[in-house]
Coordinates of C-alpha atoms in Angstrom, one line a residue:
Chain A
M131 CA 101.2 118.7 111.3
R132 CA 101.6 115.6 109.2
R133 CA 102.4 112.1 110.0
V134 CA 103.9 109.5 107.8
L135 CA 102.8 105.9 108.0
V136 CA 104.7 103.1 106.3
M137 CA 102.6 99.9 106.2
V138 CA 104.7 96.7 105.9
G139 CA 102.9 93.5 105.0
T140 CA 104.9 90.3 105.9
R141 CA 104.5 86.6 105.7
K142 CA 103.3 86.6 109.4
G143 CA 101.4 89.8 109.9
A144 CA 101.5 93.5 109.4
F145 CA 103.9 96.1 110.9
F146 CA 103.4 99.9 110.8
Y147 CA 106.2 102.4 111.0
W148 CA 105.2 105.9 112.2
S149 CA 107.1 109.2 112.0
D150 CA 106.5 112.8 111.6
E151 CA 107.2 114.8 108.4
E152 CA 110.9 115.0 109.3
R153 CA 111.1 111.2 108.9
R154 CA 114.2 110.9 111.1
E155 CA 112.9 108.8 114.0
W156 CA 110.5 105.9 113.5
R157 CA 108.2 104.0 115.8
L158 CA 107.4 100.4 115.1
E159 CA 103.9 99.1 115.7
G160 CA 102.8 95.5 115.4
P161 CA 102.3 92.8 114.7
L162 CA 98.8 93.6 113.4
L163 CA 96.8 90.9 111.7
K164 CA 99.1 88.6 113.5
G165 CA 99.9 85.4 111.7
W166 CA 98.3 86.3 108.4
E167 CA 100.3 86.7 105.2
V168 CA 99.7 90.3 104.1
G169 CA 100.2 90.3 100.4
S170 CA 98.9 93.8 99.7
F171 CA 98.0 97.0 101.4
T172 CA 96.1 99.9 99.9
Y173 CA 95.2 103.2 101.4
D174 CA 92.0 104.5 99.9
P175 CA 91.8 108.2 100.7
R176 CA 88.3 108.6 99.3
G177 CA 85.6 109.2 101.8
E178 CA 86.6 108.4 105.4
G179 CA 90.0 107.0 104.4
R180 CA 90.4 103.2 104.6
I181 CA 93.2 100.7 104.7
W182 CA 92.6 97.5 102.8
A183 CA 94.6 94.4 103.4
G184 CA 94.6 91.4 101.2
L185 CA 95.4 88.5 103.4
S186 CA 96.0 84.8 103.0
H187 CA 97.2 81.8 104.9
F188 CA 98.2 78.4 103.7
V189 CA 95.8 76.8 106.2
Y190 CA 92.9 79.2 106.4
G191 CA 92.8 80.6 102.9
P192 CA 92.5 84.2 101.6
H193 CA 90.3 87.0 102.7
L194 CA 90.0 90.8 102.8
Q195 CA 90.0 93.1 105.8
V196 CA 89.5 96.8 106.1
S197 CA 90.3 99.3 108.8
T198 CA 88.8 102.8 109.1
D199 CA 91.0 103.8 112.1
L200 CA 94.5 103.4 110.7
G201 CA 94.9 99.8 111.7
Q202 CA 93.6 99.9 115.3
N203 CA 90.6 97.7 114.4
W204 CA 90.0 95.5 111.4
R205 CA 86.8 94.1 109.9
Q206 CA 86.7 91.0 107.7
I207 CA 84.6 91.5 104.6
D208 CA 81.6 89.1 104.8
H209 CA 81.3 88.7 101.1
P210 CA 84.8 88.9 99.6
P211 CA 85.8 88.1 96.1
A212 CA 85.1 84.4 95.4
Y213 CA 84.9 82.3 92.3
E214 CA 81.7 80.4 91.8
E215 CA 82.2 76.6 92.3
E216 CA 81.2 76.0 88.7
A217 CA 84.0 78.3 87.5
G218 CA 86.4 75.5 88.4
R219 CA 89.0 78.0 89.8
K220 CA 90.3 78.5 93.3
L221 CA 90.9 81.9 94.8
N222 CA 94.3 81.2 96.4
R223 CA 95.5 84.7 97.3
I224 CA 94.5 88.4 97.1
W225 CA 97.3 90.1 95.3
C226 CA 96.2 93.7 95.1
V227 CA 93.4 96.1 96.0
A228 CA 93.1 99.2 93.8
A229 CA 90.8 102.2 94.1
G230 CA 88.5 103.0 91.2
P231 CA 88.2 106.5 89.7
E232 CA 87.6 109.7 91.7
S233 CA 84.2 110.0 90.0
A234 CA 83.1 106.6 91.5
P235 CA 84.3 106.6 95.1
Q236 CA 82.6 103.3 95.9
D237 CA 84.4 101.5 93.1
L238 CA 87.3 99.1 94.0
Y239 CA 89.2 96.3 92.2
V240 CA 91.0 93.3 93.5
G241 CA 93.5 91.2 91.6
V242 CA 93.8 87.5 92.7
D243 CA 95.5 84.2 92.2
E244 CA 94.2 82.1 90.3
A245 CA 94.5 85.1 88.0
G246 CA 91.4 87.2 87.9
L247 CA 89.9 90.5 88.5
F248 CA 87.0 91.4 90.8
A249 CA 85.1 94.7 91.0
S250 CA 83.1 96.2 93.8
R251 CA 80.6 99.0 93.3
D252 CA 79.6 99.3 97.0
G253 CA 82.8 100.2 98.7
G254 CA 84.1 96.7 99.0
E255 CA 81.2 95.0 100.7
T256 CA 80.3 92.8 97.7
W257 CA 82.3 91.7 94.6
N258 CA 81.7 90.4 91.1
E259 CA 84.0 88.9 88.6
V260 CA 85.2 91.0 85.7
L261 CA 84.4 88.3 83.2
G262 CA 85.7 90.2 80.3
L263 CA 89.2 89.6 81.7
N264 CA 88.6 86.4 83.7
E265 CA 87.1 84.6 80.7
H266 CA 89.5 86.1 78.1
P267 CA 89.9 84.0 75.0
T268 CA 93.6 83.7 75.7
R269 CA 93.1 82.2 79.1
E270 CA 93.2 78.7 77.7
E271 CA 97.0 79.3 77.3
W272 CA 97.7 81.2 80.5
Q273 CA 100.4 79.5 82.6
P274 CA 101.7 80.4 86.1
G275 CA 105.0 81.9 87.0
A276 CA 107.0 81.0 90.1
G277 CA 104.7 83.1 92.2
G278 CA 101.6 81.6 90.9
L279 CA 99.1 82.6 88.2
C280 CA 98.4 86.0 89.7
C281 CA 96.8 89.2 88.7
H282 CA 99.1 91.3 90.8
S283 CA 98.7 94.8 89.5
V284 CA 95.6 96.9 88.7
I285 CA 96.0 100.5 87.6
Q286 CA 93.1 102.9 87.2
D287 CA 93.7 105.7 84.6
P288 CA 93.0 108.8 86.6
D289 CA 92.2 110.7 83.4
D290 CA 89.7 108.1 82.0
A291 CA 87.3 106.3 84.3
R292 CA 86.8 103.5 81.7
R293 CA 90.4 102.7 81.2
L294 CA 92.4 100.3 83.4
W295 CA 95.5 98.1 83.0
V296 CA 96.3 94.9 84.8
G297 CA 99.4 92.9 85.0
I298 CA 99.3 89.1 85.2
S299 CA 102.5 87.1 86.0
A300 CA 103.7 85.0 83.1
V301 CA 100.8 86.2 81.0
G302 CA 101.2 89.9 80.4
V303 CA 99.5 93.3 80.4
F304 CA 95.9 93.8 79.5
R305 CA 94.0 97.0 79.0
T306 CA 90.3 97.9 79.0
D307 CA 88.9 101.1 77.4
D308 CA 85.3 100.3 78.2
G309 CA 85.2 100.0 81.9
G310 CA 86.1 96.3 82.0
E311 CA 83.6 94.9 79.5
T312 CA 86.4 94.0 77.1
W313 CA 90.1 93.6 77.4
Q314 CA 93.0 93.4 75.0
P315 CA 96.5 92.1 75.5
R316 CA 99.0 94.9 75.4
N317 CA 102.4 93.2 75.1
E318 CA 103.9 94.4 71.8
G319 CA 107.7 94.7 72.3
L320 CA 107.8 92.5 75.4
P321 CA 109.7 89.2 75.4
I322 CA 107.2 86.3 75.1
V323 CA 108.7 83.5 77.3
I324 CA 105.7 81.1 77.3
E325 CA 104.6 81.2 73.7
G326 CA 101.2 79.7 73.2
K327 CA 100.2 77.5 70.2
I328 CA 97.4 79.7 69.3
H329 CA 97.7 83.0 71.2
K330 CA 101.0 84.7 70.4
N331 CA 100.3 88.0 72.2
V332 CA 100.4 86.6 75.8
G333 CA 103.1 84.8 77.8
T334 CA 105.3 87.6 79.0
C335 CA 106.1 87.9 82.7
V336 CA 105.3 91.3 83.9
H337 CA 106.5 91.8 87.5
S338 CA 105.3 95.3 88.3
L339 CA 103.5 98.1 86.5
V340 CA 103.7 101.8 87.1
R341 CA 101.8 104.7 85.5
T342 CA 103.3 108.2 85.8
P343 CA 101.2 111.4 85.7
D344 CA 102.4 112.2 82.2
G345 CA 100.6 109.1 81.0
K346 CA 103.6 106.9 80.4
L347 CA 103.7 103.3 81.7
F348 CA 106.7 101.5 83.0
Q349 CA 107.2 97.9 83.9
Q350 CA 109.8 95.7 85.5
N351 CA 109.5 92.5 83.5
H352 CA 111.1 89.1 84.2
Q353 CA 113.4 89.8 81.3
G354 CA 114.0 93.5 81.4
V355 CA 112.7 97.0 82.2
F356 CA 110.4 98.7 79.7
R357 CA 108.5 101.9 79.0
S358 CA 105.4 102.6 77.0
D359 CA 104.6 106.0 75.6
D360 CA 101.3 105.0 74.1
G361 CA 99.2 103.5 76.9
A362 CA 100.8 100.1 76.6
D363 CA 100.2 99.7 72.8
S364 CA 103.9 99.2 72.5
W365 CA 106.9 98.8 74.8
Q366 CA 110.6 99.7 74.6
R367 CA 113.6 98.6 76.6
I368 CA 115.0 101.1 79.0
E369 CA 118.0 99.3 80.7
T370 CA 121.1 101.5 80.0
G371 CA 123.2 101.4 83.2
L372 CA 121.4 98.6 85.0
P373 CA 123.6 95.7 86.2
S374 CA 120.8 93.2 85.7
R375 CA 117.6 93.0 83.9
F376 CA 115.9 91.0 86.6
G377 CA 114.0 92.4 89.6
F378 CA 110.6 92.8 90.9
P379 CA 109.3 96.2 92.1
M380 CA 109.4 99.6 90.5
V381 CA 108.2 103.0 91.8
Q382 CA 108.2 106.6 90.8
D383 CA 108.9 109.3 93.3
P384 CA 106.0 111.7 92.8
V385 CA 108.2 114.6 94.1
S386 CA 111.1 114.3 91.7
G387 CA 109.5 112.2 88.9
D388 CA 112.5 109.8 89.2
L389 CA 112.0 106.1 88.7
F390 CA 113.5 103.4 91.0
V391 CA 114.2 99.7 90.6
L392 CA 116.1 97.1 92.7
P393 CA 118.0 94.8 90.4
L394 CA 118.7 91.2 91.6
E395 CA 121.4 88.9 90.4
S396 CA 119.3 86.8 88.1
D397 CA 116.1 84.7 88.0
E398 CA 118.2 81.7 89.1
Y399 CA 119.1 83.2 92.4
R400 CA 116.7 86.1 93.1
F401 CA 118.9 87.9 95.7
F402 CA 121.2 90.9 95.5
S403 CA 124.3 90.3 93.6
E404 CA 127.3 89.7 95.8
G405 CA 125.2 90.4 98.9
K406 CA 125.1 94.1 98.1
I407 CA 121.7 95.9 98.2
A408 CA 121.2 97.6 94.8
V409 CA 118.9 100.5 94.2
Y410 CA 119.0 102.3 90.8
R411 CA 117.4 105.6 89.9
S412 CA 116.5 107.1 86.5
Q413 CA 116.1 110.8 86.3
D414 CA 115.3 110.8 82.6
G415 CA 112.3 108.6 82.3
G416 CA 114.3 105.4 82.0
G417 CA 116.8 106.7 79.5
S418 CA 119.6 105.8 81.9
W419 CA 120.0 104.5 85.4
Q420 CA 122.5 105.3 88.2
P421 CA 123.1 103.6 91.5
V422 CA 121.8 105.4 94.6
Q423 CA 122.9 103.3 97.5
A424 CA 124.4 105.6 100.1
G425 CA 123.7 104.2 103.6
L426 CA 122.6 100.8 102.4
P427 CA 124.5 97.6 103.5
R428 CA 126.9 96.6 100.8
D429 CA 127.9 93.3 102.3
G430 CA 126.3 90.1 103.3
V431 CA 122.7 90.8 102.3
F432 CA 121.5 87.8 100.3
S433 CA 117.9 88.7 100.2
G434 CA 115.6 90.2 97.6
V435 CA 112.7 92.6 97.3
L436 CA 109.4 91.4 96.1
R437 CA 107.1 93.2 93.6
H438 CA 104.9 95.1 96.1
S439 CA 107.7 96.0 98.5
L440 CA 108.8 99.3 97.2
A441 CA 106.9 102.5 97.9
A442 CA 107.0 106.3 97.8
D443 CA 105.2 108.8 100.1
G444 CA 105.1 111.8 97.9
L445 CA 106.3 114.1 100.6
A446 CA 109.3 116.4 99.6
G447 CA 112.4 116.3 101.7
E448 CA 114.1 119.2 103.3
D449 CA 115.7 120.5 100.1
G450 CA 112.6 119.6 98.0
S451 CA 114.5 117.6 95.5
G452 CA 113.1 114.2 96.3
G453 CA 110.5 112.5 98.5
G454 CA 110.3 109.6 100.9
L455 CA 111.1 106.1 99.6
Y456 CA 110.8 102.8 101.3
F457 CA 111.5 99.1 100.6
G458 CA 111.4 95.9 102.6
T459 CA 113.5 92.7 101.9
T460 CA 112.7 89.1 102.0
G461 CA 115.1 89.0 104.9
G462 CA 112.9 91.2 107.0
Q463 CA 114.8 94.5 106.8
V464 CA 113.1 97.8 105.9
F465 CA 115.0 100.8 104.6
A466 CA 113.9 104.4 104.1
S467 CA 115.2 107.5 102.3
R468 CA 113.7 111.0 103.0
D469 CA 115.5 112.7 100.1
G470 CA 114.5 110.8 97.0
G471 CA 117.2 108.1 97.3
G472 CA 120.2 110.3 98.1
Q473 CA 120.7 108.7 101.5
W474 CA 119.2 105.6 103.1
Q475 CA 118.6 104.5 106.7
A476 CA 117.5 101.1 108.2
L477 CA 114.2 101.3 110.0
P478 CA 114.1 99.5 113.4
G479 CA 113.4 95.8 113.8
T480 CA 113.8 92.7 111.8
L481 CA 110.5 91.5 110.5
P482 CA 109.3 88.3 108.8
R483 CA 109.7 88.1 105.0
V484 CA 108.4 91.4 103.7
Q485 CA 105.7 91.0 101.0
S486 CA 104.3 94.5 100.6
V487 CA 105.1 98.1 101.5
R488 CA 102.9 101.2 101.2
A489 CA 103.4 104.7 102.5
V490 CA 100.8 107.3 103.4
V491 CA 101.1 110.9 104.5
L492 CA 98.3 111.8 106.9
E493 CA 97.2 115.3 107.8
D494 CA 96.3 115.7 111.4
Chain B
M167 CA 65.7 59.5 116.5
A168 CA 69.0 61.4 116.8
T169 CA 69.4 63.6 119.7
I170 CA 70.5 67.2 119.2
V171 CA 73.2 68.2 121.7
E172 CA 75.4 71.2 122.3
I173 CA 79.1 70.5 122.2
V174 CA 82.2 72.6 122.7
V175 CA 84.3 73.8 119.8
D176 CA 87.9 74.8 120.5
L177 CA 89.3 77.4 118.1
P178 CA 93.0 78.2 117.4
S179 CA 94.1 81.7 118.2
M180 CA 94.1 82.9 114.6
L181 CA 90.5 82.2 114.1
R182 CA 89.2 83.6 117.4
P183 CA 88.7 87.1 116.0
F184 CA 86.1 85.6 113.8
A185 CA 84.2 84.2 116.8
E186 CA 84.0 87.4 118.7
G187 CA 87.4 86.7 120.3
Q188 CA 86.4 83.5 121.9
A189 CA 88.7 80.5 122.3
E190 CA 85.8 78.2 123.0
V191 CA 82.3 78.4 121.6
T192 CA 79.4 76.0 121.4
A193 CA 77.4 74.5 118.5
R194 CA 74.4 72.3 118.3
G195 CA 73.6 69.2 116.2
S196 CA 73.2 65.5 116.2
T197 CA 76.0 65.0 113.7
L198 CA 79.3 66.7 112.9
E199 CA 77.8 68.0 109.7
E200 CA 75.0 69.7 111.7
V201 CA 77.4 71.0 114.3
L202 CA 79.5 72.7 111.6
A203 CA 76.4 74.2 110.0
D204 CA 75.3 75.6 113.3
L205 CA 78.9 76.9 114.0
F206 CA 78.9 78.7 110.7
R207 CA 75.4 80.1 111.3
R208 CA 76.6 81.6 114.6
F209 CA 79.9 82.7 113.2
P210 CA 79.6 83.1 109.4
L211 CA 83.2 84.4 109.0
L212 CA 84.6 81.1 110.1
R213 CA 83.2 79.2 107.2
R214 CA 85.7 80.4 104.6
H215 CA 88.6 79.7 106.8
L216 CA 87.6 76.1 107.4
Q217 CA 86.1 75.2 104.1
D218 CA 87.1 75.9 100.5
E219 CA 84.8 77.1 97.7
A220 CA 83.4 73.6 97.2
G221 CA 82.5 73.2 100.9
H222 CA 85.3 70.8 101.6
L223 CA 87.4 71.0 104.7
R224 CA 90.6 72.9 103.8
D225 CA 93.6 70.7 103.1
H226 CA 95.6 71.8 106.1
V227 CA 92.8 72.1 108.6
N228 CA 92.3 69.2 111.0
L229 CA 89.2 68.7 113.0
F230 CA 89.4 66.4 116.0
L231 CA 86.2 65.1 117.6
N232 CA 87.5 64.3 121.0
D233 CA 90.8 62.5 120.1
Q234 CA 89.7 61.3 116.7
N235 CA 90.8 63.1 113.5
V236 CA 87.5 63.3 111.5
R237 CA 89.4 62.6 108.3
W238 CA 89.8 59.0 109.6
L239 CA 86.1 58.7 110.4
E240 CA 83.3 57.7 108.1
G241 CA 81.8 60.8 106.4
P242 CA 80.3 64.0 107.8
K243 CA 77.3 62.3 109.4
I244 CA 79.4 61.3 112.3
P245 CA 77.2 61.3 115.4
V246 CA 78.1 63.7 118.2
H247 CA 77.2 63.2 121.9
L248 CA 76.8 65.4 124.9
G249 CA 80.2 66.1 126.3
D250 CA 82.1 65.9 123.0
T251 CA 84.6 68.5 122.1
L252 CA 85.4 69.5 118.5
T253 CA 88.9 70.9 118.2
V254 CA 90.1 72.9 115.2
L255 CA 93.8 72.6 114.6
Q256 CA 96.1 73.5 111.7
A257 CA 98.0 70.6 110.3
V258 CA 101.6 70.3 111.3
S259 CA 103.2 71.7 108.2
G260 CA 104.5 74.9 106.7
G261 CA 106.9 77.4 108.1

């Protein structure tokens, strides 16, 4: 017997949706972590299975909490990521928590604003700066995007414990091949929108990063959608069929291998064009995109979907062609598909502004 | 010689989980600075929610010693007296 948990982080707390593997009926639980802005959720299945929440508040600052009992109880980390006072930087928000490699079950990473990466080697109890990135020579010309100067994405290469990628808004993609000691910008082929006087290889606004099991990388960028076939050494546009280049999240359905994006009207407005929710799917690795919007409101929805608010559960639907997909809007609506995007349904409730969505399949 | 007293500290609901769920706790000292130090010693998780990395009171946190906003008072070595109450409030702002 399996259960499906969809964790929704909002501006004012967390909400959990529960269902069985049929995913037809959903129960809403929450608010959990009431009042806290939940920018990121991660489920780390290694060991006992833990849920990590990156939290912040405009009054009380950022911090990290963890649950080992599926959200019933939470514990604040006593020694969370923190910049030294002499670094001259402020840690404004925790943007993402990522698990390290399978070979190092105690390793975790956190991406933050002001942009930086922290690593833990003891299961998240203590953290150290990854100075190779945080003190990168190009940093002198890093500039923030509308969402801040944020390291919002961290991807561990499952096939190489020493390789990771990060995405930093308005700066670009970096990769390490030596476990974080050194990092190189990996933005060849991406539009540079904030060109530095000295450093010409940073200044592109990556919104979300995805790595697929075949080793390809994909990104939704401020100015387009891209694929890399060589570990981010170079990027190519993959936008045929998309109504807009602008959007935030991207996800791959592990069941079908299909990719999904949610185009918004433009960076001037940042909501769905004409108030019609738009979901686009590619079944050929980004070669072409088609709308998959059956069951979604197609009128009066002038909201958007933020970069962490699209997720897949990896559980095949009844006909096996696609898995569960979920997204939450800035208007507080959450939608689900149990067949890889073929049909969508609204989940119950209207939540605060949705900032993150993650889905987990649990074996009972 | 300054007298060390124990005063009441009122906490907003969002910070009570970091004080063992209590809305009202006590802390000891002869000055506000000492009271805060004692408060953070007793409840270490509160520190990062009231102070930034440099140890300054967070911009949108207000501390009221009785009915006085401590930002209007002269420095952290404000004397405290038996019967005083320190109230932690978030500033009226945001949405």
